[in-house]
Amino acid sequence: MPVKDESPDKEKYLDLFLKIGLDERTARNTVANSKVTANLVSVIHKAVTEGCRRTVGNLLYTVAKKYPANALVHRPTLLQYIVSSKIKTTAQLEAGLSFFVATASDDFKLDALEEACGVGVEVSAEDIEQAVNDVFEENKNLILEKRYRTNVGELLGHVRKRHPWADLKSLKQFVDAKFYDLLGERTAADNEKTSKKKKDNPAEVEVKTVAVVSPEQQSEEELNPFLIFPRPQENFKVHTEVFFSDGSVLRCCNTKELLEKHLNATGGKVLTRFPPEPNGYLHIGHAKITYTSDYFQELYNLAVELIRRGRAYVDHQTPDEIKEYREKKMNSPWRDRPVAESLKLFDDMRKGLIEEGKATLRMKQDMQNDNYNILLLIHMPETSGLSIPVMIMLTALWILLRILHIRFVHLFETRPASYYWLLHALSLYQPYVWEYSRLNVTNTVMSKRKLNRLVTDKWVDGWDDPCLMTLAGLRRRGVTSTSINAFVRGVGITRSDNSTINLDRLEYHIREELNKTVPRAMVVLHPLKVVITNLEAGSIIDLDVKKWPEAQSDDASAFYKVPFSNTVYIEHSDFRMKDSKDYYGLAPGKSVLLRYAFPIKCTEVILSDDKETILEIRAEYDPSKKTKPKGVLHWVAEPSPGVDPLRVEVRLFDKLFLSENPAELDDWLADLNPQSKVVISSAYAVPLLKNAAVGDRFQFERLGFFVLDRDSTPEKLVFNRTVTLRDSYSKGGK
């Protein structure tokens, strides 16, 4: 249970942060984050005595958030440079942070730091003006062409390369003035929005596969995100500080003896761990884990060792008493009982001699600490005699004996203090802990409670419903592990809070993968009958159709057969009674090309008695293929006279929620998308799909990517839409 926000300490910290010039919103957000609060309080106390200018305060705030944990020993030096105004700009500070990331806890020369940060470098107004003039001269033709639509950011970047320590505000003023000198006042044309090229009608031309968009050039860290971690052989440096209420500080590091023992056990390999274990169904943000029960004896042995070292005791407080004592920051009356007594009671607990709930094992952590996780929040004990938090902690310890790096979601960022306390108490190897932000995706929910509500209240069809972002749901929807890995790698490992990734980005990676790997096929969702009047009834023409756009004519496996008869079916939406210039589908008197087959021309329309509903189209085909219509349609034909094509069920899945962030809504269930699942029970498909197996994936031409669902039967195949052919992510920019 979290500590309430209105504690006196939080008000004290808020006042402290306001005194260094933070705006109130930033200050309150900081107070809500216990780790940043602890870092910023430590930074302030070491840097200033009674407040400071806002410019200095903002730099101190950046240090608290971004300073590398593997170089804490050098942080006082950086703080001194900030308060003495030797480092006075964000650019200088970012350079300093990068310097210490590379330096870690090694010795360094002040000259090297000052050179890296541009200490003492003064960029005059004349220097800035000359650099701006040079950049404008080099890009003059482009600027004259694009005028005020020129990318100002790129120009600023070119100037910053010449003078990285220049004042950004002054630089921007010179650039604006230069624009005015060169171009004069803005014209009406300068203020007009660039017109976008009109999208083609879906039936306009032969739909090509989505072009592969070349990814933007990635930094070394993006290509290998593990560069931020220390190498196994370097994990003897101080990388984390744990502050206790008595003023003492635990500086977490390993002795070289411990490190050598660890490297011998692991062979020097980098192993990672994601604690604590996720409960509920795994979703896209989770990783595979192991079972606590596999290590029970080892956990018990560790607990006994804690007691022997005087770091744990058997307690008899009730849950209400524990809560009261924790809120009052008081020690339990049983905390100082003799070690032998706790060992005897703990053994009785294991043997079942003590009534359930009457005793629990607690760690002797800092009850006066503001970090409530160091207080060790106690839950109801298990039959093992270990409280749930102790069990989690000890489980992590046992597994972490061979782990180099632990990775936490920000939700658990206050927990490393407890892990390190416990590792230190048992003289065990201390892995490097790194916190990262939770992966959030738009138009869905990731909370296990909300997911459970959706499932238990039957809003979705189980944990593997293709609408959900559970791994089971994504698999059933046809999403490959390769595309998920590409998406996660593209997103990167970030500590940014409240970052939500647009669903289009995930869909982009899914398309990229499926576009290269799955065969094409033709399916008509809403069939409209077309009778070819100049093709003899009963006549069947077998056509070779490409499974892949780049199929070679000498590769028989790259083609499949489709029948072409005098009765074919097209999409209802591909026919109109009235033609127009921007429409490329079929209309009375108009021709279109049936993909892989022949051009056809509509000669007659059969209507129902209401004179509106279209029952059937009559058409003539051009066997010579001399007609060259612009529109290209997909189609399915009767395989033999009077026999319907293969009938399949198609499930069109879309975004589960209408809003990008439904979790923020009070009535989030009301935001469910009523069109998140649309079932088409009688679509027509080419014979190729008849022998598909569950899990087989296809691109239905002009419709999207689909996978055969486990609900399929020999009598009726069921296909789930994985993703459409639209690619708004690559078009809109990454």
XYZ file of C-alpha atoms in Angstrom:
734
model
C 0.000 0.000 0.000
C 1.651 3.272 -1.098
C 2.464 5.988 1.399
C -0.008 8.877 1.121
C 1.096 11.926 -0.867
C 0.302 14.455 1.839
C 3.208 13.394 4.086
C 5.242 16.222 5.685
C 8.381 14.989 3.919
C 6.809 15.474 0.511
C 5.810 19.028 1.356
C 9.379 19.648 2.540
C 10.799 18.284 -0.699
C 8.339 20.322 -2.757
C 9.512 23.497 -1.030
C 13.149 22.515 -1.574
C 12.593 21.957 -5.305
C 10.753 25.242 -5.733
C 13.696 27.052 -4.136
C 16.034 25.908 -6.913
C 13.702 27.415 -9.508
C 11.732 24.385 -10.722
C 8.241 25.273 -11.876
C 5.515 23.921 -9.622
C 4.315 21.246 -12.041
C 7.810 19.804 -12.506
C 8.413 19.974 -8.751
C 5.200 18.081 -7.929
C 5.873 15.439 -10.583
C 9.342 14.975 -9.127
C 8.006 14.522 -5.591
C 5.733 11.773 -6.934
C 8.802 9.878 -8.181
C 10.671 8.600 -5.141
C 13.881 7.705 -6.982
C 14.257 11.071 -8.732
C 13.332 12.757 -5.431
C 16.109 10.926 -3.578
C 18.604 11.763 -6.323
C 17.610 15.437 -6.518
C 17.673 15.898 -2.715
C 21.178 14.427 -2.632
C 22.291 16.625 -5.552
C 20.884 19.803 -3.964
C 22.458 19.139 -0.560
C 25.851 18.568 -2.168
C 25.646 21.535 -4.551
C 23.863 24.462 -2.878
C 22.953 25.543 0.637
C 19.908 27.788 0.201
C 18.343 27.755 -3.250
C 19.844 28.935 -6.521
C 19.041 30.577 -9.852
C 16.544 28.810 -12.104
C 19.175 28.152 -14.792
C 21.368 26.380 -12.249
C 18.392 24.558 -10.717
C 17.309 23.182 -14.079
C 20.802 21.817 -14.656
C 20.812 20.198 -11.203
C 17.454 18.616 -12.008
C 18.921 17.167 -15.210
C 21.834 15.726 -13.243
C 19.408 14.067 -10.810
C 17.540 12.417 -13.672
C 20.318 11.543 -16.095
C 23.616 11.197 -14.251
C 25.148 7.766 -15.030
C 24.978 5.382 -12.071
C 28.375 3.880 -12.909
C 30.149 7.216 -12.268
C 28.597 8.402 -8.987
C 32.013 8.966 -7.469
C 32.549 11.873 -9.897
C 29.168 13.547 -9.477
C 30.421 16.162 -6.936
C 32.936 17.382 -9.521
C 30.220 17.965 -12.113
C 28.041 19.728 -9.544
C 30.897 22.100 -8.680
C 31.291 23.017 -12.345
C 27.549 23.773 -12.533
C 27.264 25.975 -9.432
C 30.432 27.884 -10.441
C 28.868 28.516 -13.901
C 31.733 26.832 -15.706
C 29.059 24.551 -17.123
C 26.062 26.779 -17.787
C 24.153 25.430 -20.794
C 22.219 22.270 -21.490
C 24.576 21.431 -24.350
C 27.575 21.609 -22.015
C 25.831 19.453 -19.405
C 24.832 16.809 -21.951
C 28.462 16.681 -23.073
C 29.509 16.281 -19.436
C 27.079 13.432 -18.867
C 28.378 11.656 -21.975
C 31.924 12.162 -20.706
C 31.158 10.463 -17.398
C 29.257 7.623 -19.057
C 32.498 6.771 -20.822
C 34.696 7.502 -17.806
C 32.620 5.527 -15.268
C 34.494 5.392 -11.952
C 37.945 5.570 -13.534
C 40.278 8.490 -12.843
C 40.252 11.364 -15.309
C 41.934 14.704 -15.917
C 40.007 17.926 -15.425
C 41.452 19.235 -18.676
C 39.748 16.382 -20.523
C 36.398 17.161 -18.888
C 36.682 20.867 -19.638
C 37.579 20.206 -23.254
C 34.662 17.809 -23.649
C 32.219 20.351 -22.180
C 33.564 23.485 -23.804
C 34.413 25.059 -20.446
C 35.774 28.559 -20.982
C 34.787 28.627 -24.644
C 33.074 31.915 -25.445
C 31.185 32.240 -28.716
C 30.728 35.887 -29.654
C 27.810 37.396 -31.542
C 30.158 37.957 -34.459
C 31.109 34.259 -34.480
C 27.450 33.232 -34.549
C 26.582 35.739 -37.282
C 29.458 34.567 -39.478
C 28.481 30.917 -39.061
C 24.848 31.697 -39.925
C 25.944 33.618 -43.033
C 28.137 30.705 -44.142
C 25.360 28.126 -43.675
C 22.819 30.280 -45.534
C 25.275 30.777 -48.410
C 25.857 27.020 -48.678
C 22.102 26.342 -48.730
C 21.001 29.467 -50.595
C 19.416 27.756 -53.605
C 17.371 25.428 -51.396
C 16.239 28.321 -49.166
C 15.205 30.443 -52.152
C 13.212 27.501 -53.513
C 11.443 26.518 -50.286
C 11.474 29.986 -48.692
C 9.856 29.846 -45.234
C 9.113 26.137 -45.645
C 12.837 25.438 -45.266
C 13.664 23.078 -42.403
C 15.003 25.538 -39.828
C 16.114 22.721 -37.537
C 18.562 21.444 -40.136
C 20.045 24.911 -40.593
C 20.440 25.319 -36.829
C 22.122 21.935 -36.717
C 24.687 23.011 -39.314
C 25.497 26.124 -37.287
C 25.713 24.149 -34.037
C 28.307 21.869 -35.639
C 30.498 24.926 -36.136
C 29.831 26.343 -32.664
C 28.409 23.634 -30.336
C 28.643 25.931 -27.286
C 26.829 28.893 -28.852
C 23.802 30.281 -27.046
C 20.819 28.676 -28.752
C 18.525 31.679 -28.227
C 21.015 34.056 -29.850
C 21.609 31.593 -32.654
C 17.883 31.383 -33.410
C 17.604 35.184 -33.486
C 20.393 35.448 -36.055
C 18.782 32.737 -38.205
C 15.380 34.482 -38.133
C 16.992 37.788 -39.055
C 18.882 36.166 -41.931
C 15.664 34.656 -43.281
C 14.091 38.112 -43.302
C 17.095 39.707 -44.995
C 17.122 37.089 -47.737
C 13.397 36.535 -48.303
C 11.658 39.616 -46.953
C 8.158 39.490 -45.478
C 6.201 36.246 -45.558
C 3.777 36.083 -48.464
C 0.359 34.462 -48.580
C 1.937 31.570 -50.488
C 4.445 31.044 -47.658
C 1.605 30.545 -45.216
C -0.325 28.084 -47.376
C -0.223 24.451 -46.351
C 1.503 22.132 -48.762
C -1.173 20.305 -50.739
C -1.065 16.571 -50.377
C -1.273 14.298 -53.344
C -4.745 12.863 -53.645
C -4.988 9.210 -52.740
C -6.008 6.844 -55.490
C -9.281 5.035 -55.326
C -8.753 1.493 -53.988
C -9.819 0.051 -57.332
C -7.808 2.482 -59.459
C -4.820 0.475 -60.493
C -3.111 -2.765 -59.719
C -2.345 -2.610 -56.021
C 1.336 -3.098 -55.426
C 2.862 -4.469 -52.277
C 3.855 -2.004 -49.590
C 7.237 -0.562 -50.407
C 9.998 -1.354 -47.950
C 10.905 1.923 -46.276
C 14.583 2.332 -45.586
C 15.042 2.781 -41.846
C 16.611 5.944 -40.554
C 20.295 5.706 -39.728
C 20.558 4.449 -36.171
C 23.077 5.376 -33.549
C 25.506 2.810 -32.168
C 23.444 2.586 -28.987
C 20.228 1.981 -30.994
C 21.916 -0.789 -32.951
C 23.256 -2.325 -29.742
C 21.222 -1.094 -26.740
C 23.311 -3.223 -24.384
C 26.205 -0.786 -24.703
C 24.736 1.106 -21.747
C 25.532 -1.834 -19.471
C 28.991 -2.407 -18.024
C 30.915 -5.368 -19.361
C 30.907 -8.429 -17.047
C 34.559 -7.874 -16.181
C 33.834 -4.264 -15.119
C 31.077 -4.911 -12.587
C 33.247 -4.050 -9.576
C 32.593 -0.297 -9.788
C 30.091 1.634 -7.672
C 26.913 1.925 -9.749
C 24.133 2.619 -7.223
C 23.724 4.429 -3.911
C 21.113 3.452 -1.284
C 20.413 6.147 1.308
C 19.290 5.242 4.827
C 17.474 7.349 7.399
C 20.480 7.480 9.747
C 22.536 9.242 7.055
C 24.543 6.205 6.055
C 24.901 5.278 2.377
C 25.290 1.832 0.861
C 27.450 2.155 -2.250
C 26.686 -0.926 -4.278
C 29.623 -2.674 -5.885
C 31.355 -6.045 -5.921
C 34.716 -7.021 -4.583
C 37.050 -8.394 -7.224
C 36.883 -11.750 -5.439
C 33.073 -11.847 -5.730
C 33.257 -10.785 -9.364
C 35.817 -13.457 -10.199
C 33.632 -16.105 -8.566
C 30.646 -14.849 -10.569
C 32.541 -14.857 -13.863
C 33.737 -18.408 -13.244
C 30.140 -19.509 -12.681
C 28.775 -17.751 -15.776
C 31.721 -18.174 -18.098
C 31.823 -14.401 -18.518
C 28.490 -14.342 -20.366
C 25.947 -11.539 -19.983
C 22.742 -12.848 -18.435
C 19.706 -10.662 -17.806
C 16.685 -10.902 -15.524
C 13.322 -9.104 -15.422
C 12.062 -9.161 -11.802
C 9.547 -9.367 -10.283
C 7.581 -12.006 -12.167
C 4.557 -10.783 -14.153
C 1.294 -12.211 -12.902
C -1.538 -12.822 -15.332
C -1.149 -13.599 -19.027
C 2.036 -12.446 -20.715
C 1.567 -9.499 -23.049
C 3.847 -7.758 -25.512
C 5.803 -6.063 -22.729
C 6.766 -9.263 -20.864
C 9.592 -11.782 -21.048
C 9.782 -15.520 -20.142
C 10.504 -16.374 -16.528
C 10.889 -19.356 -14.144
C 9.036 -20.689 -11.126
C 9.737 -19.812 -7.470
C 8.855 -23.339 -6.342
C 11.875 -24.669 -8.238
C 14.173 -23.020 -5.684
C 12.347 -23.475 -2.393
C 15.157 -25.225 -0.507
C 17.681 -22.635 -1.675
C 15.299 -19.851 -0.631
C 14.865 -21.412 2.795
C 18.629 -21.674 3.242
C 19.058 -17.996 2.364
C 16.344 -17.054 4.865
C 18.090 -19.019 7.618
C 21.375 -17.300 6.794
C 19.650 -13.902 7.069
C 18.480 -14.772 10.573
C 21.930 -16.036 11.605
C 23.482 -12.745 10.482
C 20.961 -10.771 12.535
C 19.306 -9.333 9.421
C 15.898 -11.024 9.769
C 13.562 -12.061 12.561
C 10.276 -13.845 13.180
C 7.458 -11.378 13.828
C 3.963 -11.841 15.341
C 2.314 -8.548 14.386
C -1.076 -8.644 12.703
C -1.487 -7.051 9.254
C -3.202 -4.033 10.841
C -0.393 -3.617 13.351
C 2.195 -3.873 10.596
C 0.393 -1.168 8.634
C 0.162 1.101 11.676
C 3.835 0.659 12.595
C 4.924 1.239 9.014
C 2.947 4.472 8.725
C 4.387 5.654 12.058
C 7.867 4.486 10.996
C 8.194 2.373 14.156
C 10.131 -0.852 14.644
C 8.269 -4.036 15.518
C 8.480 -5.045 19.216
C 9.789 -8.443 18.029
C 12.591 -6.965 15.909
C 15.349 -7.420 18.529
C 14.495 -10.932 19.711
C 17.513 -13.292 19.988
C 18.781 -14.943 16.835
C 18.450 -18.426 18.319
C 14.812 -17.743 19.167
C 14.027 -16.631 15.610
C 15.809 -19.687 14.198
C 13.746 -22.009 16.408
C 10.465 -20.265 15.521
C 11.297 -20.266 11.804
C 11.961 -23.996 11.897
C 8.597 -24.474 13.681
C 6.929 -22.413 10.946
C 8.369 -24.667 8.291
C 7.160 -27.779 10.121
C 3.657 -26.338 10.410
C 3.759 -26.142 14.198
C 2.648 -22.485 14.222
C -0.865 -21.526 13.160
C -1.092 -19.924 9.743
C -0.871 -16.140 9.987
C 0.508 -16.064 13.527
C 4.129 -15.586 12.488
C 6.051 -14.304 9.501
C 9.672 -13.688 8.613
C 10.673 -10.045 8.215
C 13.896 -8.413 7.136
C 15.478 -5.863 9.480
C 15.298 -3.052 6.993
C 15.106 0.706 7.544
C 11.650 1.400 9.009
C 12.315 5.153 9.096
C 13.141 5.373 5.378
C 10.913 7.392 3.035
C 11.155 4.618 0.458
C 8.355 2.348 1.627
C 9.872 -0.587 -0.244
C 12.830 -0.472 2.146
C 10.260 -0.818 4.907
C 9.323 -4.163 3.339
C 5.564 -4.065 3.015
C 4.311 -7.311 4.578
C 1.537 -9.377 3.041
C -0.179 -12.442 4.459
C 2.346 -15.264 4.895
C 2.455 -18.336 2.713
C 2.395 -21.859 4.193
C 6.175 -21.801 3.780
C 6.390 -19.266 6.609
C 7.875 -16.658 4.259
C 5.981 -13.458 3.565
C 5.319 -12.826 -0.129
C 7.789 -9.928 -0.390
C 10.510 -11.994 1.311
C 9.749 -14.864 -1.068
C 10.013 -12.526 -4.072
C 13.231 -11.004 -2.789
C 14.854 -14.359 -2.034
C 13.672 -15.823 -5.345
C 15.335 -12.947 -7.130
C 18.490 -13.445 -5.064
C 18.795 -17.115 -5.903
C 18.335 -16.535 -9.615
C 20.494 -13.417 -9.554
C 23.498 -15.320 -8.257
C 24.304 -15.872 -11.942
C 22.732 -12.727 -13.371
C 24.788 -9.741 -14.519
C 21.995 -7.251 -15.245
C 18.493 -6.813 -13.800
C 15.947 -4.780 -15.715
C 12.981 -3.195 -13.961
C 9.917 -1.469 -15.314
C 9.636 2.039 -13.780
C 6.681 0.742 -11.742
C 9.234 -1.075 -9.558
C 12.011 1.511 -9.649
C 11.990 1.954 -5.856
C 12.659 -1.735 -5.274
C 16.386 -1.987 -6.124
C 17.196 -0.505 -2.710
C 15.655 -3.581 -1.087
C 17.418 -5.942 -3.478
C 20.773 -4.358 -2.797
C 20.203 -4.307 0.958
C 19.483 -8.012 0.854
C 22.416 -8.851 -1.415
C 24.736 -6.858 0.841
C 23.317 -8.497 3.967
C 24.146 -11.943 2.551
C 27.507 -10.927 1.019
C 26.291 -11.976 -2.416
C 27.199 -10.782 -5.887
C 25.433 -7.502 -6.776
C 24.209 -7.304 -10.382
C 23.720 -4.055 -12.262
C 20.108 -2.816 -12.006
C 18.701 -0.725 -14.814
C 15.166 0.695 -14.908
C 13.239 1.180 -18.131
C 9.812 2.479 -18.989
C 6.823 0.206 -19.452
C 5.878 -0.513 -23.052
C 2.532 1.123 -23.759
C 0.747 0.928 -27.111
C -2.125 3.148 -28.235
C -5.741 2.005 -28.505
C -5.365 -0.833 -26.015
C -4.806 -1.535 -22.324
C -1.817 -3.286 -20.726
C -2.913 -3.377 -17.087
C -3.437 -6.955 -15.967
C -6.498 -5.845 -13.990
C -8.096 -4.253 -17.013
C -7.185 -7.207 -19.198
C -8.714 -9.542 -16.621
C -11.884 -7.417 -16.579
C -12.179 -7.650 -20.344
C -11.842 -11.432 -20.216
C -13.950 -12.263 -17.151
C -16.789 -9.929 -18.182
C -16.806 -11.454 -21.687
C -15.933 -8.224 -23.513
C -13.416 -10.349 -25.436
C -13.245 -14.055 -26.254
C -10.596 -15.160 -23.779
C -6.943 -14.324 -23.136
C -5.987 -15.228 -26.688
C -8.585 -12.985 -28.313
C -6.829 -11.489 -31.371
C -7.951 -8.024 -30.245
C -5.703 -8.212 -27.163
C -2.002 -7.416 -26.926
C -1.333 -10.621 -24.995
C 1.308 -12.760 -26.646
C -1.316 -15.473 -27.103
C -3.657 -12.952 -28.736
C -0.957 -11.621 -31.050
C 0.026 -15.147 -32.039
C -3.575 -16.048 -32.830
C -3.874 -12.871 -34.893
C -0.948 -14.031 -37.006
C 1.759 -11.729 -35.674
C 5.211 -13.298 -35.940
C 7.820 -13.292 -33.193
C 10.244 -11.726 -35.674
C 8.030 -8.683 -36.191
C 7.488 -8.275 -32.436
C 11.242 -8.380 -31.861
C 11.792 -5.852 -34.650
C 9.163 -3.567 -33.109
C 10.650 -3.787 -29.611
C 14.160 -3.230 -30.935
C 12.949 -0.252 -32.977
C 11.285 1.285 -29.936
C 14.494 0.831 -27.987
C 15.158 0.707 -24.275
C 13.958 3.970 -22.807
C 13.477 5.438 -19.343
C 11.033 8.050 -20.577
C 7.916 8.079 -18.393
C 4.435 7.859 -19.889
C 5.769 7.005 -23.349
C 3.084 5.465 -25.520
C 3.963 3.940 -28.877
C 1.488 4.380 -31.697
C -0.130 1.137 -32.813
C 0.734 2.055 -36.413
C 4.388 1.491 -35.561
C 3.776 -2.105 -34.505
C 1.645 -2.672 -37.598
C 4.444 -1.309 -39.776
C 6.851 -3.981 -38.517
C 4.193 -6.670 -38.962
C 3.654 -5.622 -42.590
C 7.387 -5.473 -43.239
C 7.737 -9.086 -42.107
C 4.616 -10.536 -43.738
C 5.126 -8.664 -46.997
C 8.373 -10.560 -47.493
C 7.297 -13.994 -46.292
C 3.653 -14.848 -47.016
C 2.062 -15.925 -50.324
C -0.710 -13.983 -52.063
C -4.226 -15.240 -52.633
C -7.561 -13.771 -53.738
C -10.633 -13.564 -51.500
C -13.854 -11.621 -52.103
C -15.496 -10.472 -48.860
C -18.831 -9.191 -50.212
C -19.410 -11.082 -53.486
C -21.252 -9.496 -56.409
C -22.057 -11.935 -59.216
C -20.750 -11.152 -62.702
C -21.862 -13.319 -65.635
C -19.541 -13.288 -68.663
C -21.980 -13.529 -71.575
C -19.425 -14.167 -74.332
C -17.769 -17.094 -72.542
C -19.499 -20.412 -73.030
C -21.228 -21.800 -69.931
C -19.270 -24.732 -68.536
C -16.040 -23.522 -70.101
C -13.164 -23.358 -67.582
C -9.834 -21.641 -68.224
C -7.080 -22.518 -65.753
C -4.850 -19.536 -65.085
C -1.421 -19.362 -63.448
C -1.410 -16.830 -60.606
C 1.686 -15.553 -58.798
C 2.112 -16.283 -55.102
C 4.845 -13.644 -54.993
C 5.243 -10.421 -56.979
C 8.782 -11.369 -58.006
C 7.883 -14.950 -58.979
C 10.077 -16.365 -61.783
C 8.268 -17.984 -64.691
C 10.433 -21.112 -64.478
C 9.565 -21.690 -60.797
C 6.357 -23.729 -60.694
C 6.149 -23.531 -56.883
C 5.744 -19.740 -57.113
C 2.382 -20.061 -58.911
C -1.026 -21.536 -58.154
C -3.969 -22.382 -60.400
C -7.260 -20.506 -60.413
C -10.263 -21.339 -62.567
C -11.777 -18.647 -64.811
C -15.368 -19.375 -65.816
C -18.364 -17.454 -67.121
C -19.427 -16.699 -63.518
C -17.062 -14.669 -61.404
C -17.501 -12.636 -58.230
C -16.088 -9.204 -57.456
C -16.403 -6.971 -54.404
C -19.724 -5.127 -54.154
C -17.749 -1.970 -53.431
C -15.968 -2.298 -56.793
C -19.151 -1.524 -58.766
C -21.110 1.715 -59.109
C -24.097 2.637 -61.165
C -22.632 6.091 -61.897
C -19.079 6.470 -63.115
C -16.760 9.388 -62.369
C -13.250 10.523 -63.374
C -11.688 9.567 -60.045
C -13.315 6.120 -59.919
C -11.529 3.107 -61.362
C -13.939 0.322 -60.496
C -16.586 -1.240 -62.718
C -19.609 0.754 -63.948
C -22.155 0.407 -66.785
C -20.364 0.627 -70.133
C -16.937 0.669 -68.457
C -14.032 -1.806 -68.540
C -11.739 -3.101 -65.787
C -9.014 -5.723 -65.678
C -9.617 -8.862 -63.639
C -6.223 -9.411 -62.046
C -4.178 -12.201 -63.706
C -7.079 -12.775 -66.146
C -8.852 -10.651 -68.769
C -10.448 -7.237 -69.221
C -14.236 -7.230 -68.849
C -16.829 -4.588 -69.807
C -20.163 -4.130 -68.031
C -23.006 -4.482 -70.552
C -26.049 -4.853 -68.287
C -27.108 -4.531 -64.651
C -29.823 -6.772 -63.167
C -31.748 -5.048 -60.369
C -34.268 -6.401 -57.857
C -37.886 -5.338 -57.774
C -37.007 -2.275 -55.704
C -34.967 -1.011 -58.698
C -32.038 -0.234 -56.379
C -30.536 -3.483 -55.128
C -28.012 -4.902 -57.595
C -28.459 -8.640 -58.051
C -26.133 -9.401 -60.922
C -23.827 -7.846 -63.513
C -23.642 -8.949 -67.143
C -20.320 -8.393 -68.879
C -18.179 -9.349 -71.867
C -14.539 -10.314 -71.624
C -11.722 -9.480 -74.043
C -9.816 -12.724 -74.705
C -7.225 -10.836 -76.801
C -6.430 -8.494 -73.881
C -6.195 -5.538 -76.276
C -8.301 -3.423 -73.942
C -6.100 -1.556 -71.440
C -8.311 -0.354 -68.578
C -6.797 1.491 -65.624
C -8.733 -0.278 -62.882
C -7.594 -3.691 -61.624
C -9.926 -5.844 -59.489
C -9.462 -9.067 -57.556
C -12.042 -11.780 -58.143
C -13.044 -15.391 -57.552
C -14.801 -17.645 -60.075
C -17.106 -20.659 -59.911
C -14.842 -23.740 -60.209
C -17.520 -25.576 -62.211
C -21.041 -24.751 -63.467
C -23.471 -24.084 -60.628
C -20.867 -24.739 -57.892
C -20.083 -21.879 -55.530
C -16.442 -20.965 -54.894
C -14.793 -22.004 -51.627
C -16.796 -20.344 -48.850
C -14.786 -19.057 -45.864
C -15.392 -16.965 -42.746
C -13.285 -13.840 -42.417
C -12.857 -11.940 -39.146
C -11.767 -8.332 -39.569
C -9.974 -7.198 -36.412
C -9.308 -3.527 -35.736
C -8.266 -1.325 -32.811
C -9.830 -2.510 -29.564
C -10.482 1.018 -28.261
C -11.443 4.236 -30.004
C -9.184 6.458 -27.877
C -5.411 6.316 -28.007
C -5.151 6.027 -24.225
C -8.351 4.397 -22.906
C -6.734 3.629 -19.534
C -6.972 7.334 -18.668
C -10.749 7.368 -19.070
C -13.036 6.936 -16.070
C -15.468 4.814 -18.098
C -12.855 3.077 -20.203
C -15.139 0.209 -21.171
C -17.453 2.676 -22.899
C -14.568 3.457 -25.250
C -14.488 -0.077 -26.698
C -14.565 0.000 -30.493
C -17.811 -1.644 -31.696
C -16.020 -2.390 -34.981
C -12.996 -4.025 -33.360
C -14.249 -7.374 -34.666
C -16.422 -7.708 -37.765
C -17.334 -11.228 -38.897
C -18.022 -11.936 -42.571
C -19.476 -15.421 -42.670
C -19.762 -15.992 -46.426
C -16.704 -14.732 -48.247
C -15.460 -16.478 -51.410
C -11.871 -17.691 -51.808
C -9.664 -19.261 -54.463
C -9.075 -23.054 -54.217
C -5.487 -22.505 -52.988
C -6.781 -21.857 -49.462
C -8.659 -25.154 -49.193
C -5.616 -27.033 -47.887
C -4.381 -24.330 -45.500
C -3.378 -25.404 -41.986
C -4.007 -23.535 -38.741
C -1.427 -20.778 -38.444
C -0.807 -20.465 -42.198
C -0.564 -16.826 -43.253
C -1.573 -15.167 -46.521
C -1.907 -11.780 -48.104
C -5.432 -11.431 -49.459
C -4.833 -9.126 -52.394
C -6.105 -5.568 -51.881
C -7.443 -6.547 -48.428
C -4.614 -7.245 -46.004
C -2.732 -10.034 -44.249
C -4.636 -12.967 -42.746
C -4.014 -16.162 -40.769
C -6.037 -19.376 -40.507
C -7.637 -19.531 -37.044
C -7.941 -22.549 -34.742
C -11.758 -22.272 -34.958
C -11.549 -23.620 -38.512
C -13.188 -26.923 -39.441
C -12.977 -28.999 -42.637
C -16.412 -27.633 -43.526
C -15.556 -23.988 -42.889
C -12.226 -22.218 -42.787
C -11.884 -19.150 -40.549
C -9.322 -16.433 -41.277
C -8.297 -13.628 -38.900
C -7.072 -10.348 -40.312
C -3.620 -9.626 -38.916
C -3.227 -6.152 -40.359
C -4.491 -4.136 -43.322
C -2.396 -3.115 -46.313
C -2.481 0.533 -45.245
C 0.842 1.848 -44.003
C 0.216 5.166 -42.278
C 3.340 4.749 -40.127
C 5.914 4.786 -42.925
C 3.972 7.481 -44.796
C 3.642 9.650 -41.730
C 7.230 9.223 -40.698
C 8.794 7.265 -37.925
